[in-house]
Backbone as ProteinMPNN parsed JSONL, in Angstrom:
{"seq_chain_A": "MQAYFLENNAPVDNEALRAVGVLAETLPIEPSGHQPRLDELMHERGYATQDEVQLSPEMDNLESICAKFIDEHLHEDDEVRFVLAGAGIFDIRSQDDVWMRLEVGPGDLIIVPKGLHHRFMLTEAKHIHCVRLFKDPAGWVPVYR", "coords_chain_A": {"N_chain_A": [[-11.938, 2.259, 2.016], [-10.806, 1.488, 5.174], [-9.594, 3.029, 8.031], [-7.846, 3.021, 11.043], [-6.704, 3.455, 14.462], [-4.548, 1.083, 15.885], [-4.276, 0.708, 18.614], [-6.647, 1.558, 19.934], [-8.783, 1.332, 18.211], [-9.911, 3.677, 17.257], [-11.106, 5.877, 14.718], [-9.013, 6.816, 11.941], [-8.314, 9.763, 10.311], [-7.951, 11.442, 7.083], [-6.271, 13.612, 7.507], [-4.611, 12.821, 9.644], [-3.296, 10.734, 8.365], [-1.976, 12.116, 6.312], [-0.26, 13.573, 7.908], [1.75, 11.785, 8.524], [2.707, 11.373, 6.075], [1.347, 9.676, 4.36], [-0.591, 9.023, 1.511], [-3.934, 8.641, 0.729], [-6.539, 7.616, -1.285], [-9.653, 7.212, -3.059], [-10.476, 5.702, -6.067], [-12.069, 5.237, -9.304], [-12.628, 1.864, -10.47], [-12.517, 1.157, -13.159], [-10.252, 1.342, -15.908], [-10.312, 3.765, -17.409], [-11.171, 5.471, -15.499], [-9.285, 5.448, -13.383], [-6.688, 5.512, -14.469], [-5.911, 8.103, -15.513], [-5.387, 9.522, -13.09], [-3.314, 7.968, -12.003], [-1.387, 8.353, -13.98], [-0.976, 11.084, -13.621], [0.166, 11.1, -11.034], [2.507, 9.68, -11.623], [3.822, 11.518, -13.249], [3.994, 13.823, -11.538], [5.425, 12.865, -9.3], [7.592, 11.53, -10.262], [7.58, 8.794, -10.888], [8.551, 5.974, -12.747], [7.838, 3.517, -13.839], [5.098, 1.219, -14.304], [3.254, -1.519, -13.141], [1.423, -4.613, -12.706], [0.378, -6.665, -10.012], [-0.551, -9.805, -8.7], [-1.765, -11.641, -5.997], [-2.716, -14.765, -4.771], [-4.594, -17.557, -3.366], [-4.067, -19.736, -4.973], [-1.44, -19.724, -5.688], [1.639, -21.378, -5.497], [3.79, -20.472, -3.981], [2.789, -18.591, -2.213], [2.768, -18.209, 0.619], [5.506, -17.86, 1.238], [6.046, -15.543, -0.194], [4.335, -13.703, 1.092], [5.49, -13.723, 3.611], [7.627, -12.013, 3.408], [6.56, -9.49, 3.641], [5.186, -9.218, 6.029], [6.747, -8.682, 8.261], [7.927, -5.821, 10.001], [9.056, -3.097, 8.076], [10.81, -0.828, 5.847], [11.064, 1.143, 2.839], [13.322, 2.37, 0.331], [12.121, 3.808, -1.54], [8.935, 5.157, -2.512], [6.002, 3.279, -1.67], [3.588, 2.394, -3.753], [0.287, 1.586, -4.29], [-2.555, 0.592, -6.059], [-5.603, -0.773, -5.656], [-7.154, -3.209, -7.505], [-8.696, -5.502, -7.226], [-9.741, -7.777, -4.626], [-8.239, -7.672, -1.311], [-6.29, -6.079, 1.291], [-4.077, -5.401, 4.088], [-2.5, -2.694, 5.512], [-0.254, -1.88, 7.991], [0.826, 0.946, 9.559], [3.516, 2.604, 11.024], [3.736, 5.432, 12.934], [5.883, 8.356, 13.286], [6.011, 8.821, 15.989], [5.677, 6.339, 17.086], [3.058, 5.235, 16.966], [0.653, 2.956, 15.922], [-1.162, 2.638, 12.923], [-3.846, 1.228, 11.194], [-4.686, 0.341, 7.918], [-7.174, -0.81, 5.974], [-7.406, -1.975, 2.849], [-9.176, -2.054, -0.271], [-10.901, -2.84, -3.387], [-10.525, -0.129, -5.608], [-9.123, 1.492, -3.898], [-6.395, 3.645, -3.378], [-3.135, 3.843, -2.22], [-0.302, 5.469, -0.935], [2.608, 4.805, 0.567], [5.079, 6.558, 2.03], [8.603, 6.693, 1.21], [10.925, 5.474, 3.609], [9.166, 5.209, 5.766], [8.159, 3.174, 8.361], [6.418, 0.109, 8.07], [4.067, -2.599, 7.627], [2.664, -5.339, 5.769], [-0.182, -7.321, 5.073], [-2.223, -9.988, 3.833], [-5.816, -10.347, 3.702], [-8.158, -12.734, 5.127], [-9.132, -13.945, 2.821], [-6.972, -14.05, 1.179], [-6.226, -12.809, -1.267], [-5.275, -10.419, -3.649], [-5.155, -7.889, -6.102], [-3.234, -5.621, -7.647], [-2.252, -2.431, -8.996], [0.99, -1.206, -9.4], [3.289, 1.451, -8.845], [6.51, 2.668, -9.639], [9.568, 4.413, -8.96], [12.035, 3.328, -9.287], [12.223, -0.019, -9.601], [14.163, -1.473, -8.196], [14.557, -0.002, -5.907], [12.6, -0.75, -4.225], [13.146, -2.728, -2.471], [12.752, -4.374, 0.614], [13.746, -2.954, 3.754], [14.435, -4.167, 6.735], [13.287, -3.569, 10.059]], "CA_chain_A": [[-10.784, 2.079, 2.87], [-11.026, 1.714, 6.597], [-8.343, 3.375, 8.699], [-8.058, 3.195, 12.474], [-5.553, 3.232, 15.323], [-4.574, -0.278, 16.418], [-4.343, 0.744, 20.069], [-7.988, 1.75, 20.49], [-9.756, 1.233, 17.112], [-10.466, 4.985, 16.896], [-10.888, 6.152, 13.294], [-7.915, 7.667, 11.479], [-8.777, 10.559, 9.174], [-6.925, 11.752, 6.084], [-5.313, 14.561, 8.076], [-3.625, 12.035, 10.399], [-2.487, 10.009, 7.386], [-1.094, 13.103, 5.666], [0.754, 13.988, 8.882], [2.866, 10.831, 8.44], [3.124, 11.309, 4.679], [0.581, 8.683, 3.601], [-1.669, 9.5, 0.649], [-4.993, 7.64, 0.575], [-7.63, 8.104, -2.126], [-10.491, 6.206, -3.706], [-10.598, 5.969, -7.501], [-12.872, 4.238, -10.016], [-11.929, 0.637, -10.853], [-12.325, 1.122, -14.609], [-9.012, 2.022, -16.3], [-10.547, 5.152, -17.826], [-11.418, 6.246, -14.291], [-8.134, 5.576, -12.492], [-5.395, 5.701, -15.135], [-5.471, 9.51, -15.544], [-4.801, 9.901, -11.791], [-2.019, 7.294, -11.885], [-0.478, 9.074, -14.882], [-0.671, 12.352, -12.954], [1.115, 10.799, -9.963], [3.787, 9.323, -12.237], [4.45, 12.763, -13.702], [4.271, 14.702, -10.398], [6.345, 12.284, -8.323], [8.748, 10.931, -10.921], [7.523, 7.341, -11.035], [8.969, 5.657, -14.118], [7.236, 2.284, -14.348], [3.829, 0.757, -13.754], [2.96, -2.911, -13.44], [0.354, -5.184, -11.89], [0.748, -7.854, -9.253], [-1.673, -10.537, -8.121], [-1.488, -12.686, -5.018], [-3.932, -15.556, -4.59], [-4.353, -18.849, -2.718], [-3.632, -20.737, -5.949], [0.011, -19.626, -5.88], [2.4, -22.333, -4.686], [4.73, -19.781, -3.101], [2.105, -17.457, -1.59], [3.197, -18.004, 2.01], [6.867, -17.309, 1.27], [5.953, -14.156, -0.661], [3.712, -12.905, 2.156], [6.41, -13.644, 4.745], [8.52, -10.868, 3.194], [5.856, -8.232, 3.9], [4.541, -9.197, 7.34], [7.648, -8.076, 9.239], [8.035, -4.369, 9.858], [10.135, -2.705, 7.172], [10.631, 0.398, 5.08], [11.657, 1.096, 1.504], [14.034, 3.577, -0.081], [11.252, 4.401, -2.551], [7.535, 5.09, -2.104], [5.232, 2.079, -2.004], [2.343, 2.873, -4.349], [-0.601, 0.487, -4.654], [-3.955, 0.857, -6.374], [-6.224, -2.095, -5.584], [-8.154, -3.517, -8.529], [-9.56, -6.569, -6.706], [-9.234, -8.363, -3.394], [-8.061, -6.785, -0.164], [-5.065, -6.221, 2.065], [-3.978, -4.599, 5.303], [-1.245, -2.006, 5.777], [-0.043, -1.294, 9.311], [1.766, 2.05, 9.411], [4.027, 3.109, 12.305], [4.028, 6.864, 12.859], [7.181, 8.726, 13.838], [5.942, 8.737, 17.449], [5.417, 4.928, 17.418], [1.64, 4.89, 17.029], [0.296, 2.124, 14.775], [-2.425, 2.874, 12.23], [-4.172, 0.138, 10.268], [-5.474, 0.709, 6.738], [-7.703, -1.963, 5.249], [-7.632, -1.5, 1.483], [-9.941, -2.923, -1.158], [-11.036, -2.33, -4.752], [-10.678, 1.307, -5.761], [-8.291, 2.231, -2.948], [-5.026, 4.013, -3.726], [-2.337, 4.205, -1.056], [1.125, 5.712, -1.118], [3.389, 4.8, 1.798], [6.303, 7.235, 1.604], [9.885, 6.06, 1.517], [11.425, 5.717, 4.953], [8.145, 5.036, 6.803], [8.027, 1.767, 8.736], [5.085, -0.455, 7.865], [3.987, -4.027, 7.304], [1.512, -5.621, 4.919], [-0.682, -8.694, 5.121], [-3.474, -10.243, 3.129], [-6.964, -10.704, 4.53], [-8.402, -14.183, 5.133], [-9.361, -14.41, 1.447], [-5.629, -14.233, 0.591], [-6.228, -12.407, -2.675], [-5.219, -9.0, -3.977], [-4.68, -7.555, -7.454], [-2.873, -4.204, -7.533], [-1.347, -1.694, -9.867], [2.108, -0.651, -8.641], [4.095, 2.474, -9.506], [7.874, 2.697, -9.114], [10.62, 5.255, -9.535], [13.017, 2.318, -9.67], [11.829, -1.238, -8.894], [15.232, -1.908, -7.295], [14.431, 0.748, -4.665], [11.48, -1.254, -3.45], [13.625, -3.822, -1.63], [12.467, -4.036, 2.01], [14.794, -2.804, 4.755], [13.719, -4.573, 7.945], [13.599, -2.835, 11.289]], "C_chain_A": [[-11.208, 2.361, 4.299], [-9.671, 1.98, 7.226], [-8.642, 3.645, 10.167], [-6.757, 2.94, 13.227], [-5.651, 1.832, 15.914], [-4.783, -0.296, 17.928], [-5.77, 0.782, 20.601], [-9.112, 1.679, 19.454], [-10.431, 2.557, 16.757], [-10.17, 5.26, 15.425], [-9.68, 7.06, 13.056], [-8.436, 8.439, 10.277], [-7.61, 10.867, 8.23], [-5.884, 12.729, 6.605], [-4.22, 13.827, 8.855], [-2.725, 11.245, 9.455], [-1.502, 10.953, 6.703], [0.031, 13.533, 6.604], [1.956, 13.048, 8.887], [3.309, 10.624, 6.995], [2.375, 10.324, 3.811], [-0.506, 9.386, 2.791], [-2.666, 8.367, 0.49], [-6.143, 8.269, -0.19], [-8.456, 6.916, -2.593], [-10.705, 6.641, -5.146], [-11.514, 4.934, -8.133], [-12.016, 3.035, -10.431], [-11.619, 0.617, -12.35], [-11.051, 1.879, -14.973], [-9.218, 3.474, -16.718], [-10.784, 6.062, -16.625], [-10.201, 6.434, -13.414], [-6.819, 5.897, -13.202], [-4.979, 7.167, -15.252], [-4.836, 9.964, -14.226], [-3.443, 9.236, -11.606], [-0.983, 7.972, -12.778], [-0.036, 10.398, -14.254], [0.361, 12.147, -11.845], [2.489, 10.453, -10.531], [4.534, 10.585, -12.655], [4.887, 13.628, -12.51], [5.396, 14.181, -9.512], [7.541, 11.57, -8.948], [8.752, 9.419, -10.975], [7.757, 7.003, -12.504], [8.271, 4.436, -14.695], [5.947, 1.968, -13.612], [3.697, -0.707, -14.106], [1.775, -3.35, -12.595], [0.884, -6.423, -11.195], [-0.531, -8.478, -8.71], [-1.134, -11.563, -7.139], [-2.793, -13.428, -4.794], [-3.591, -16.895, -3.955], [-3.844, -19.925, -3.674], [-2.121, -20.739, -6.161], [0.732, -20.586, -4.942], [3.276, -21.637, -3.648], [4.102, -18.596, -2.357], [2.624, -17.182, -0.18], [4.598, -17.405, 2.083], [6.887, -15.866, 0.773], [5.411, -13.269, 0.459], [4.631, -12.741, 3.363], [7.357, -12.453, 4.618], [7.88, -9.555, 3.634], [5.34, -8.099, 5.324], [5.423, -8.564, 8.416], [7.795, -6.586, 8.944], [9.268, -3.998, 9.032], [9.855, -1.324, 6.593], [11.259, 0.183, 3.715], [12.38, 2.411, 1.242], [13.307, 4.271, -1.227], [9.825, 4.322, -2.013], [6.948, 3.729, -2.469], [3.859, 2.554, -2.465], [1.525, 1.669, -4.783], [-1.993, 1.037, -4.942], [-4.618, -0.503, -6.496], [-7.321, -2.219, -6.637], [-9.161, -4.548, -8.032], [-8.923, -7.119, -5.436], [-9.048, -7.318, -2.311], [-6.744, -7.071, 0.532], [-5.075, -5.261, 3.238], [-2.573, -4.017, 5.403], [-1.271, -1.53, 7.221], [1.09, -0.291, 9.164], [2.196, 2.508, 10.798], [4.373, 4.589, 12.131], [5.397, 7.14, 13.48], [7.189, 8.693, 15.365], [5.439, 7.366, 17.912], [3.953, 4.588, 17.673], [1.295, 4.125, 15.757], [-1.08, 2.495, 14.246], [-2.636, 1.723, 11.259], [-5.053, 0.68, 9.153], [-5.878, -0.568, 6.033], [-8.099, -1.467, 3.866], [-8.372, -2.544, 0.667], [-10.067, -2.282, -2.524], [-11.322, -0.829, -4.799], [-9.797, 2.133, -4.842], [-6.877, 2.419, -3.485], [-4.32, 4.4, -2.442], [-0.901, 4.428, -1.496], [1.747, 5.788, 0.266], [4.737, 5.425, 1.426], [7.562, 6.466, 1.987], [10.285, 6.422, 2.94], [10.42, 5.542, 6.07], [7.975, 3.549, 7.099], [6.576, 1.311, 8.602], [5.201, -1.967, 7.702], [2.71, -4.233, 6.505], [1.118, -7.075, 5.089], [-1.958, -8.795, 4.301], [-4.583, -10.483, 4.138], [-7.145, -12.221, 4.463], [-8.627, -14.745, 3.738], [-8.049, -14.655, 0.7], [-5.582, -13.913, -0.896], [-6.166, -10.894, -2.783], [-4.641, -8.857, -5.381], [-4.47, -6.05, -7.452], [-2.087, -3.712, -8.728], [-0.267, -1.116, -8.958], [2.828, 0.39, -9.495], [5.461, 2.515, -8.832], [8.68, 3.822, -9.742], [11.69, 4.332, -10.093], [12.644, 1.049, -8.916], [12.896, -1.753, -7.934], [15.148, -1.191, -5.95], [13.327, 0.246, -3.766], [11.872, -2.443, -2.575], [13.356, -3.451, -0.173], [13.734, -3.936, 2.857], [14.1, -3.049, 6.086], [14.215, -3.813, 9.165], [14.343, -3.728, 12.25]], "O_chain_A": [[-11.882, 3.351, 4.584], [-8.711, 1.246, 6.986], [-9.561, 4.392, 10.502], [-5.836, 2.304, 12.715], [-6.713, 1.432, 16.392], [-5.403, -1.218, 18.458], [-6.083, 0.125, 21.595], [-10.27, 1.939, 19.783], [-11.424, 2.562, 16.029], [-9.095, 4.911, 14.936], [-9.373, 7.944, 13.856], [-8.944, 7.843, 9.328], [-6.45, 10.591, 8.536], [-4.728, 12.679, 6.186], [-3.042, 14.167, 8.743], [-1.529, 11.1, 9.711], [-0.329, 10.621, 6.538], [1.141, 13.823, 6.157], [3.064, 13.467, 9.22], [4.182, 9.801, 6.72], [2.722, 10.144, 2.644], [-1.241, 10.228, 3.307], [-2.282, 7.248, 0.152], [-6.661, 9.318, 0.195], [-8.016, 5.768, -2.531], [-11.065, 7.786, -5.419], [-11.718, 3.863, -7.563], [-10.825, 3.178, -10.708], [-10.574, 0.114, -12.761], [-10.787, 2.943, -14.414], [-8.384, 4.327, -16.414], [-10.619, 7.278, -16.719], [-10.075, 7.467, -12.757], [-5.925, 6.493, -12.6], [-3.793, 7.464, -15.105], [-3.856, 10.708, -14.238], [-2.513, 9.868, -11.104], [0.168, 8.145, -12.377], [1.131, 10.78, -14.345], [1.313, 12.919, -11.725], [3.513, 10.875, -9.993], [5.74, 10.701, -12.437], [6.019, 14.111, -12.477], [6.222, 14.956, -9.029], [8.406, 11.063, -8.233], [9.816, 8.811, -11.096], [7.226, 7.667, -13.395], [8.126, 4.327, -15.912], [5.732, 2.381, -12.472], [3.988, -1.108, -15.233], [1.195, -2.552, -11.859], [1.734, -7.136, -11.728], [-1.464, -7.78, -8.315], [-0.163, -12.265, -7.424], [-3.85, -12.814, -4.645], [-2.439, -17.328, -3.995], [-3.257, -20.915, -3.239], [-1.584, -21.672, -6.758], [0.469, -20.606, -3.74], [3.48, -22.164, -2.554], [4.817, -17.695, -1.92], [2.889, -16.031, 0.168], [4.849, -16.529, 2.91], [7.667, -15.053, 1.269], [5.967, -12.207, 0.739], [4.559, -11.731, 4.063], [7.838, -11.94, 5.629], [8.59, -8.605, 3.965], [5.081, -6.987, 5.786], [4.915, -7.978, 9.372], [7.786, -6.158, 7.789], [10.365, -4.509, 9.256], [8.799, -0.736, 6.826], [11.906, -0.834, 3.469], [12.08, 3.433, 1.86], [13.829, 5.218, -1.815], [9.541, 3.499, -1.143], [7.351, 3.109, -3.453], [3.065, 3.054, -1.668], [2.0, 0.83, -5.548], [-2.536, 1.835, -4.178], [-4.237, -1.304, -7.35], [-8.28, -1.447, -6.658], [-10.342, -4.481, -8.373], [-7.727, -6.949, -5.199], [-9.616, -6.227, -2.372], [-6.161, -8.146, 0.389], [-5.964, -4.419, 3.366], [-1.583, -4.747, 5.382], [-2.21, -0.847, 7.631], [2.179, -0.632, 8.702], [1.353, 2.771, 11.655], [5.196, 4.951, 11.29], [5.991, 6.269, 14.115], [8.249, 8.553, 15.975], [4.85, 7.242, 18.986], [3.651, 3.74, 18.512], [1.598, 4.575, 14.651], [-2.036, 2.647, 15.007], [-1.701, 1.296, 10.581], [-6.033, 1.383, 9.4], [-5.03, -1.319, 5.552], [-9.007, -0.648, 3.722], [-8.223, -3.748, 0.877], [-9.406, -1.28, -2.798], [-12.226, -0.328, -4.131], [-9.728, 3.353, -4.988], [-6.25, 1.482, -3.977], [-4.84, 5.194, -1.659], [-0.357, 3.685, -2.313], [1.464, 6.701, 1.042], [5.461, 4.877, 0.595], [7.581, 5.7, 2.951], [10.022, 7.527, 3.414], [10.781, 5.711, 7.235], [7.681, 2.76, 6.201], [5.641, 2.024, 8.968], [6.297, -2.523, 7.647], [1.792, -3.415, 6.554], [1.971, -7.951, 5.23], [-2.672, -7.812, 4.105], [-4.315, -10.789, 5.3], [-6.362, -12.911, 3.81], [-8.336, -15.917, 3.498], [-8.021, -15.382, -0.293], [-4.98, -14.643, -1.684], [-6.9, -10.176, -2.104], [-3.754, -9.609, -5.786], [-5.421, -5.288, -7.274], [-1.361, -4.463, -9.38], [-0.563, -0.6, -7.88], [2.959, 0.232, -10.708], [5.563, 2.411, -7.61], [8.498, 4.147, -10.916], [12.184, 4.518, -11.205], [12.738, 1.032, -7.688], [12.562, -2.409, -6.947], [15.623, -1.722, -4.946], [13.136, 0.758, -2.663], [11.001, -3.096, -1.997], [13.687, -2.342, 0.249], [14.667, -4.723, 2.701], [13.277, -2.243, 6.521], [15.391, -3.466, 9.28], [14.697, -3.297, 13.347]]}, "name": "protein", "num_of_chains": 1, "seq": "MQAYFLENNAPVDNEALRAVGVLAETLPIEPSGHQPRLDELMHERGYATQDEVQLSPEMDNLESICAKFIDEHLHEDDEVRFVLAGAGIFDIRSQDDVWMRLEVGPGDLIIVPKGLHHRFMLTEAKHIHCVRLFKDPAGWVPVYR"}
């Protein structure tokens, strides 16, 4: 995972991410390596469901799906993603209006806490395969700024 401030490209460390409530970790890709940690998070944080999502250039509706994430928004539930394949970009707005960019790839786990403004986009490859955790999938509806 690469994390940096958009304003000046200075690196963002885990302490700065934690200060805005973002959890970022790297886990093994193999299910035996990452599933115990995901199970732990589900238990600790009250997530009730787990699924997988894939976005790829072969999808007829890829552009319309991506259009929902590119505009700045927040959720009433945490956004939890563990990347199995591909890559994506999360832009996170801190409470003092500083933008941080997190480029995620295979093995990266990110939790964007509920109520934190952010946006998401795919990289040029336009492919990502993620595990998602939810307390309630209905709470993951975007609320646009």
